[in-house]
Short mmCIF file of C-alpha atoms in Angstrom, two decimals:
data_model
loop_
_atom_site.label_atom_id
_atom_site.label_comp_id
_atom_site.label_asym_id
_atom_site.label_seq_id
_atom_site.Cartn_x
_atom_site.Cartn_y
_atom_site.Cartn_z
CA MET A 1 104.84 124.04 110.53
CA GLY A 2 102.62 124.78 107.54
CA ALA A 3 105.15 127.36 106.39
CA ALA A 4 107.95 124.80 106.59
CA GLY A 5 105.86 122.41 104.52
CA SER A 6 105.12 124.97 101.83
CA LYS A 7 108.79 126.00 101.88
CA LEU A 8 109.78 122.39 101.17
CA GLU A 9 107.21 122.16 98.37
CA LYS A 10 108.58 125.40 96.89
CA ALA A 11 112.15 124.11 97.17
CA LEU A 12 111.26 120.91 95.31
CA GLY A 13 108.87 122.59 92.87
CA ASP A 14 108.27 120.46 89.77
CA GLN A 15 110.71 117.92 91.13
CA PHE A 16 108.37 116.91 93.98
CA PRO A 17 108.23 113.12 93.56
CA GLU A 18 104.90 111.79 92.34
CA GLY A 19 102.96 110.12 95.17
CA GLU A 20 105.65 110.79 97.82
CA ARG A 21 104.85 112.35 101.20
CA TYR A 22 107.24 114.28 103.47
CA PHE A 23 105.73 114.59 106.95
CA GLY A 24 107.36 115.64 110.19
CA LEU A 25 106.48 113.69 113.36
CA GLU A 26 105.28 115.35 116.54
CA ASN A 27 107.48 114.90 119.63
CA PHE A 28 105.72 113.62 122.76
CA GLY A 29 108.39 114.71 125.23
CA ASN A 30 111.75 113.17 124.36
CA THR A 31 110.46 110.85 121.61
CA CYS A 32 112.98 112.13 119.04
CA TYR A 33 114.82 108.77 119.33
CA CYS A 34 111.66 107.14 118.00
CA ASN A 35 110.83 109.78 115.35
CA SER A 36 114.31 109.72 113.81
CA VAL A 37 114.28 105.90 113.42
CA LEU A 38 110.70 105.88 112.08
CA GLN A 39 111.67 108.37 109.34
CA ALA A 40 114.66 106.21 108.34
CA LEU A 41 112.40 103.14 108.18
CA TYR A 42 109.69 104.99 106.24
CA PHE A 43 112.22 105.88 103.55
CA CYS A 44 113.52 102.32 103.46
CA VAL A 45 111.28 101.76 100.43
CA PRO A 46 111.21 97.92 100.26
CA PHE A 47 110.35 97.76 103.98
CA ARG A 48 107.66 100.45 103.64
CA GLU A 49 106.07 98.75 100.62
CA GLN A 50 105.91 95.37 102.36
CA LEU A 51 104.50 96.93 105.52
CA LEU A 52 101.78 98.76 103.54
CA GLU A 53 101.01 95.53 101.68
CA TYR A 54 100.76 93.70 105.01
CA TYR A 55 98.37 96.40 106.28
CA SER A 56 96.11 96.29 103.22
CA SER A 57 95.86 92.49 103.31
CA ASN A 58 95.23 92.36 107.07
CA LYS A 59 92.98 95.33 107.76
CA SER A 60 89.89 93.25 106.93
CA ALA A 61 90.55 91.54 110.28
CA GLY A 62 89.24 94.69 111.96
CA ASP A 63 89.02 93.02 115.35
CA ALA A 64 92.69 91.95 115.19
CA GLU A 65 94.61 92.61 118.36
CA GLU A 66 96.57 95.89 118.36
CA ASN A 67 100.33 95.46 118.53
CA LEU A 68 103.45 97.38 117.47
CA LEU A 69 103.23 95.99 113.95
CA THR A 70 99.62 97.11 113.42
CA CYS A 71 100.41 100.53 114.95
CA LEU A 72 103.45 100.99 112.68
CA ALA A 73 101.52 99.83 109.60
CA ASP A 74 98.71 102.21 110.54
CA LEU A 75 101.14 105.15 110.93
CA PHE A 76 102.90 104.47 107.58
CA THR A 77 99.50 104.12 105.86
CA GLN A 78 98.36 107.39 107.43
CA ILE A 79 101.46 109.20 106.08
CA SER A 80 101.35 107.66 102.60
CA SER A 81 97.63 108.36 102.11
CA GLN A 82 97.68 112.06 103.11
CA LYS A 83 96.08 114.41 100.60
CA LYS A 84 98.70 117.05 101.33
CA LYS A 85 102.28 116.44 100.21
CA THR A 86 103.86 117.84 103.38
CA GLY A 87 102.82 118.52 106.98
CA VAL A 88 103.02 117.02 110.46
CA ILE A 89 101.57 113.80 111.87
CA ALA A 90 101.34 112.76 115.54
CA PRO A 91 102.48 109.12 115.96
CA LYS A 92 100.45 109.00 119.17
CA ARG A 93 99.10 105.44 118.96
CA PHE A 94 102.49 104.03 118.06
CA VAL A 95 104.28 105.80 120.95
CA GLN A 96 101.54 104.78 123.42
CA ARG A 97 101.82 101.15 122.29
CA LEU A 98 105.62 101.26 122.53
CA LYS A 99 105.48 102.53 126.12
CA LYS A 100 102.83 99.98 127.03
CA GLN A 101 104.95 97.17 125.56
CA ASN A 102 108.33 98.07 127.01
CA GLU A 103 108.89 99.89 130.28
CA LEU A 104 112.35 100.95 129.09
CA PHE A 105 110.69 103.58 126.87
CA ARG A 106 108.13 104.77 129.46
CA SER A 107 110.15 107.47 131.15
CA TYR A 108 110.81 110.94 129.76
CA MET A 109 114.54 110.31 130.00
CA HIS A 110 116.82 110.40 126.98
CA GLN A 111 116.52 107.05 125.17
CA ASP A 112 118.89 105.30 122.79
CA ALA A 113 117.77 105.23 119.13
CA HIS A 114 119.72 102.04 118.44
CA GLU A 115 118.09 100.19 121.36
CA PHE A 116 114.72 101.29 120.02
CA LEU A 117 115.48 100.13 116.45
CA ASN A 118 116.70 96.78 117.75
CA PHE A 119 113.65 96.29 119.95
CA LEU A 120 111.27 97.30 117.15
CA LEU A 121 112.70 94.99 114.46
CA ASN A 122 112.83 92.01 116.85
CA GLU A 123 109.28 92.73 118.01
CA LEU A 124 108.00 92.88 114.40
CA VAL A 125 109.70 89.54 113.67
CA ASP A 126 108.11 87.96 116.79
CA ILE A 127 104.64 89.18 115.80
CA LEU A 128 104.98 87.92 112.20
CA GLU A 129 106.31 84.54 113.37
CA LYS A 130 103.43 84.12 115.85
CA GLU A 131 100.90 85.03 113.13
CA ALA A 132 102.44 82.52 110.72
CA GLN A 133 102.37 79.80 113.40
CA ALA A 134 98.75 80.57 114.24
CA ALA A 135 97.82 80.46 110.54
CA LYS A 136 99.67 77.17 110.15
CA SER A 137 97.95 75.53 113.13
CA ASP A 138 94.56 76.78 111.85
CA GLN A 139 95.33 75.21 108.50
CA GLU A 140 96.39 71.97 110.14
CA THR A 141 93.24 71.67 112.25
CA THR A 142 90.98 72.39 109.26
CA SER A 143 92.73 69.95 106.90
CA PRO A 144 93.97 66.84 108.76
CA PRO A 145 95.04 64.85 105.65
CA GLU A 146 97.39 67.66 104.55
CA LYS A 147 98.84 67.86 108.02
CA MET A 148 100.71 64.65 107.41
CA GLY A 149 102.08 65.89 104.11
CA ASN A 150 103.19 69.22 105.57
CA GLY A 151 104.75 67.49 108.54
CA LEU A 152 106.79 65.25 106.29
CA LYS A 153 107.89 68.15 104.14
CA ASN A 154 109.02 70.17 107.12
CA VAL A 155 111.11 67.46 108.69
CA GLN A 156 114.46 66.65 107.19
CA ALA A 157 115.97 63.16 106.94
CA ASN A 158 117.57 63.29 110.39
CA GLY A 159 114.32 64.32 112.01
CA THR A 160 115.27 67.96 112.64
CA HIS A 161 112.99 70.79 111.55
CA LYS A 162 113.78 73.03 108.64
CA ASP A 163 115.05 76.59 109.10
CA PRO A 164 112.76 78.97 110.99
CA LEU A 165 110.31 81.12 109.11
CA VAL A 166 111.87 83.94 107.08
CA THR A 167 109.61 87.01 107.32
CA TRP A 168 109.74 90.10 105.10
CA VAL A 169 111.57 91.87 107.95
CA HIS A 170 114.28 89.19 107.69
CA LYS A 171 114.35 89.48 103.90
CA ASN A 172 115.19 93.16 104.21
CA PHE A 173 117.51 93.34 107.21
CA GLN A 174 118.90 89.89 107.99
CA GLY A 175 122.46 88.97 107.16
CA ILE A 176 124.61 86.05 108.28
CA LEU A 177 127.97 86.31 110.03
CA THR A 178 130.33 83.39 110.28
CA ASN A 179 132.63 83.06 113.26
CA GLU A 180 135.72 81.09 112.18
CA THR A 181 138.14 79.64 114.74
CA ARG A 182 141.32 77.90 113.52
CA CYS A 183 143.18 75.66 115.95
CA LEU A 184 146.89 76.51 115.71
CA ARG A 185 147.88 72.94 116.58
CA CYS A 186 145.84 70.84 114.14
CA GLU A 187 144.72 73.65 111.76
CA THR A 188 141.07 72.53 111.99
CA VAL A 189 138.64 75.37 111.31
CA THR A 190 135.41 75.50 113.31
CA ALA A 191 132.79 77.81 111.79
CA ARG A 192 129.64 78.99 113.57
CA ASP A 193 126.98 81.05 111.82
CA GLU A 194 125.09 83.90 113.51
CA ILE A 195 122.27 85.95 112.08
CA PHE A 196 122.18 89.74 112.48
CA LEU A 197 119.73 92.56 111.77
CA ASP A 198 122.38 95.25 112.23
CA LEU A 199 126.15 95.48 112.75
CA SER A 200 127.56 97.33 115.77
CA LEU A 201 131.05 98.63 115.02
CA ASP A 202 133.76 99.90 117.36
CA ILE A 203 135.07 103.25 116.16
CA GLU A 204 138.41 105.07 116.20
CA GLN A 205 139.34 108.72 115.73
CA ASN A 206 139.75 109.84 112.09
CA SER A 207 138.65 106.53 110.64
CA SER A 208 136.12 105.33 108.06
CA ILE A 209 133.35 102.76 107.87
CA THR A 210 135.62 100.63 105.67
CA SER A 211 138.41 100.59 108.30
CA CYS A 212 135.87 99.89 111.09
CA LEU A 213 134.56 96.92 109.07
CA LYS A 214 138.14 95.69 108.52
CA ASN A 215 138.73 95.84 112.30
CA PHE A 216 135.46 94.00 112.86
CA SER A 217 136.78 91.15 110.71
CA SER A 218 140.39 91.24 111.88
CA THR A 219 142.04 88.06 113.19
CA GLU A 220 142.32 87.72 116.95
CA THR A 221 144.65 85.23 118.66
CA LEU A 222 143.19 83.22 121.54
CA ASN A 223 145.90 82.25 124.02
CA ALA A 224 146.77 82.15 127.74
CA GLU A 225 143.43 82.00 129.65
CA ASP A 226 141.46 82.62 126.44
CA LYS A 227 142.48 79.34 124.79
CA PHE A 228 139.93 77.57 122.61
CA PHE A 229 138.70 74.01 123.26
CA CYS A 230 139.45 72.12 120.06
CA ASP A 231 137.16 69.12 119.55
CA LYS A 232 139.72 67.39 117.35
CA CYS A 233 142.62 67.79 119.83
CA CYS A 234 140.22 67.25 122.76
CA SER A 235 142.04 69.97 124.69
CA LEU A 236 142.48 73.71 125.09
CA GLN A 237 144.66 75.11 122.30
CA GLU A 238 145.88 78.43 120.99
CA ALA A 239 143.71 79.50 118.09
CA GLN A 240 142.94 82.31 115.69
CA LYS A 241 139.45 83.71 115.46
CA ARG A 242 137.79 86.05 113.02
CA MET A 243 134.31 87.17 112.04
CA LYS A 244 133.26 87.49 108.40
CA ILE A 245 130.04 88.35 106.64
CA LYS A 246 128.71 85.17 105.04
CA LYS A 247 125.54 86.63 103.59
CA PRO A 248 125.23 90.42 103.34
CA PRO A 249 121.71 91.75 103.98
CA HIS A 250 119.64 93.68 101.45
CA ILE A 251 119.44 96.61 103.90
CA LEU A 252 122.69 96.98 105.84
CA VAL A 253 122.21 98.83 109.13
CA ILE A 254 125.45 99.96 110.76
CA HIS A 255 125.46 101.18 114.36
CA LEU A 256 128.54 103.19 115.35
CA LYS A 257 129.40 102.51 119.00
CA ARG A 258 129.65 106.17 120.02
CA PHE A 259 128.82 105.51 123.67
CA LYS A 260 131.67 103.87 125.55
CA TYR A 261 131.91 102.86 129.17
CA ILE A 262 135.00 104.47 130.73
CA GLU A 263 136.19 102.45 133.76
CA GLN A 264 138.05 105.36 135.40
CA LEU A 265 134.99 107.61 135.18
CA GLY A 266 132.53 104.87 136.09
CA ARG A 267 130.15 106.07 133.39
CA TYR A 268 129.49 106.22 129.67
CA LYS A 269 131.12 108.85 127.50
CA LYS A 270 130.16 109.93 123.99
CA LEU A 271 132.91 109.46 121.40
CA SER A 272 132.65 112.36 118.96
CA TYR A 273 135.27 110.74 116.66
CA ARG A 274 135.27 111.60 113.00
CA VAL A 275 134.17 108.46 111.12
CA VAL A 276 133.73 108.94 107.38
CA PHE A 277 130.72 107.12 105.96
CA PRO A 278 130.59 107.08 102.15
CA LEU A 279 127.47 107.60 100.05
CA GLU A 280 128.43 104.42 98.17
CA LEU A 281 129.94 101.58 100.24
CA LYS A 282 131.81 98.53 98.97
CA LEU A 283 131.55 95.69 101.45
CA SER A 284 134.63 93.52 101.04
CA ASN A 285 134.96 91.51 104.28
CA THR A 286 132.60 88.82 103.04
CA VAL A 287 133.28 85.07 102.99
CA GLU A 288 133.14 84.89 99.20
CA ASP A 289 135.38 87.97 98.95
CA ALA A 290 132.96 89.25 96.35
CA GLU A 291 132.31 92.96 96.82
CA SER A 292 128.74 93.93 97.63
CA GLU A 293 127.86 97.51 96.75
CA TYR A 294 125.56 99.62 98.87
CA SER A 295 124.09 103.08 98.69
CA LEU A 296 123.42 105.26 101.77
CA PHE A 297 119.78 106.31 102.12
CA ALA A 298 119.39 107.34 105.78
CA VAL A 299 121.41 108.45 108.80
CA VAL A 300 120.15 108.76 112.37
CA VAL A 301 122.20 111.53 113.98
CA HIS A 302 122.84 112.02 117.70
CA VAL A 303 123.10 115.69 118.63
CA GLY A 304 124.78 116.48 121.97
CA SER A 305 127.99 116.01 123.89
CA GLY A 306 126.94 113.27 126.32
CA PRO A 307 125.16 109.89 126.31
CA ASN A 308 122.38 110.80 128.76
CA HIS A 309 121.03 113.88 127.07
CA GLY A 310 120.80 115.34 123.59
CA HIS A 311 118.57 114.99 120.59
CA TYR A 312 118.12 112.78 117.52
CA VAL A 313 117.47 113.91 113.95
CA SER A 314 117.64 112.02 110.67
CA LEU A 315 118.93 112.61 107.16
CA VAL A 316 117.09 110.78 104.41
CA LYS A 317 117.67 110.33 100.69
CA SER A 318 114.46 110.16 98.72
CA HIS A 319 114.31 110.26 94.91
CA ASN A 320 117.87 111.63 94.73
CA HIS A 321 117.12 114.52 97.14
CA TRP A 322 118.47 114.69 100.68
CA LEU A 323 116.05 115.78 103.42
CA PHE A 324 116.61 116.72 107.05
CA PHE A 325 113.96 115.52 109.55
CA ASP A 326 113.94 117.09 113.01
CA ASP A 327 110.69 115.99 114.71
CA GLU A 328 107.99 118.28 113.20
CA ASN A 329 110.38 120.05 110.82
CA VAL A 330 111.41 118.80 107.40
CA GLU A 331 113.75 120.65 105.06
CA MET A 332 115.84 119.98 102.00
CA ILE A 333 119.61 119.81 102.38
CA ASP A 334 122.42 119.57 99.91
CA GLU A 335 124.13 116.19 99.50
CA SER A 336 127.42 117.81 100.49
CA ALA A 337 125.91 118.61 103.94
CA VAL A 338 125.94 114.88 104.80
CA GLN A 339 129.69 115.05 105.45
CA THR A 340 129.17 117.58 108.24
CA PHE A 341 127.80 114.65 110.31
CA PHE A 342 130.96 112.48 110.17
CA GLY A 343 132.09 113.65 113.63
CA SER A 344 134.83 115.85 115.05
CA ALA A 345 138.55 115.46 114.34
CA GLN A 346 139.34 117.13 117.70
CA GLU A 347 138.12 115.92 121.08
CA TYR A 348 136.45 119.22 122.03
CA SER A 349 134.51 120.72 119.19
CA SER A 350 131.43 122.88 118.89
CA ASN A 351 130.02 120.38 116.38
CA THR A 352 128.07 117.77 118.34
CA ASP A 353 125.96 116.36 115.45
CA HIS A 354 127.34 112.91 114.72
CA GLY A 355 126.16 110.04 112.51
CA TYR A 356 125.04 107.20 114.81
CA ILE A 357 123.01 104.67 112.76
CA LEU A 358 123.61 104.31 109.01
CA PHE A 359 121.18 102.68 106.60
CA TYR A 360 122.55 101.32 103.31
CA GLU A 361 120.59 99.58 100.55
CA SER A 362 122.20 96.93 98.36
CA LEU A 363 122.63 97.98 94.74
CA GLY A 364 122.55 94.31 93.69
CA THR A 365 119.23 92.71 92.83
CA SER A 366 120.21 89.26 94.11
CA ASN A 367 119.06 90.01 97.66
CA LYS A 368 115.59 91.19 96.73
CA SER A 369 114.12 87.69 96.64
#
């Protein structure tokens, strides 16, 4: 482990980024699904910075109740404040808390990295929202005159409350999808907005992220028993439906649906399809049709031929260098090696290392608010 660390330091030499830390994470019996996602999140710099800021402003409340957010903040602080530049850290408290919180992750069975990421981000949002509500009610009880003012500000003209709290987790990962349905009889378009923290895309053999995104936003006709109830016609009508990205997130997380339920087999199968993911992505299926540009900074890779076993590793871009994180081990890789994780062009291939979750950061500054 120490040798691997010194090897990495030698490989980077003078180019070792000032103040950066590259630490492997110990595996506690099948916790690679957790380690690979944690590395991707650690190298999501805006998220890391806001988490560390949260930790430094909240650690004075030493008696604060332990939760997944405090455990994650503690782990990231531990890594970033190490005296050594490289090494291994045991995310013991975080894993213990995760298992305590959700029985899904208690067993030693193979877990799904995407399910874990989803659970973690939603849990962090819940904790931050509860803290904000508690702070607000404290404020209201201590200052009754202001309560009236705040209440009036929060309620809109029709008596409904303003949008829910937007946390720093939302600011990084949240985007908005709009689901448009056009009645083919009266041409009325009904649009419904949905928020998302990641996009799950269906995949096809020898495809690309761009084509998967196009399919995601393709028009679908609703007819026969799938007809749409049009409020204007007051009846079921044939309609066209499509999903577009209304507001792209600052950090775009794309989950490739590599595990598919096969009816005939009565079980899930891993799709090893070759799906090209570019280092720079232009997102064009947005409502405004303005292209949003993104840069790839992390990939969670599933290694193995089936859905119920295997291993997770992650590739991370940090200060223009690509690194390979496999639990305790960290090594430098060439940028060209990223394409070896696209998938296999043939059904049966010896290569079972396939990109599963992709993390892109927006190159525009407009989303950083």
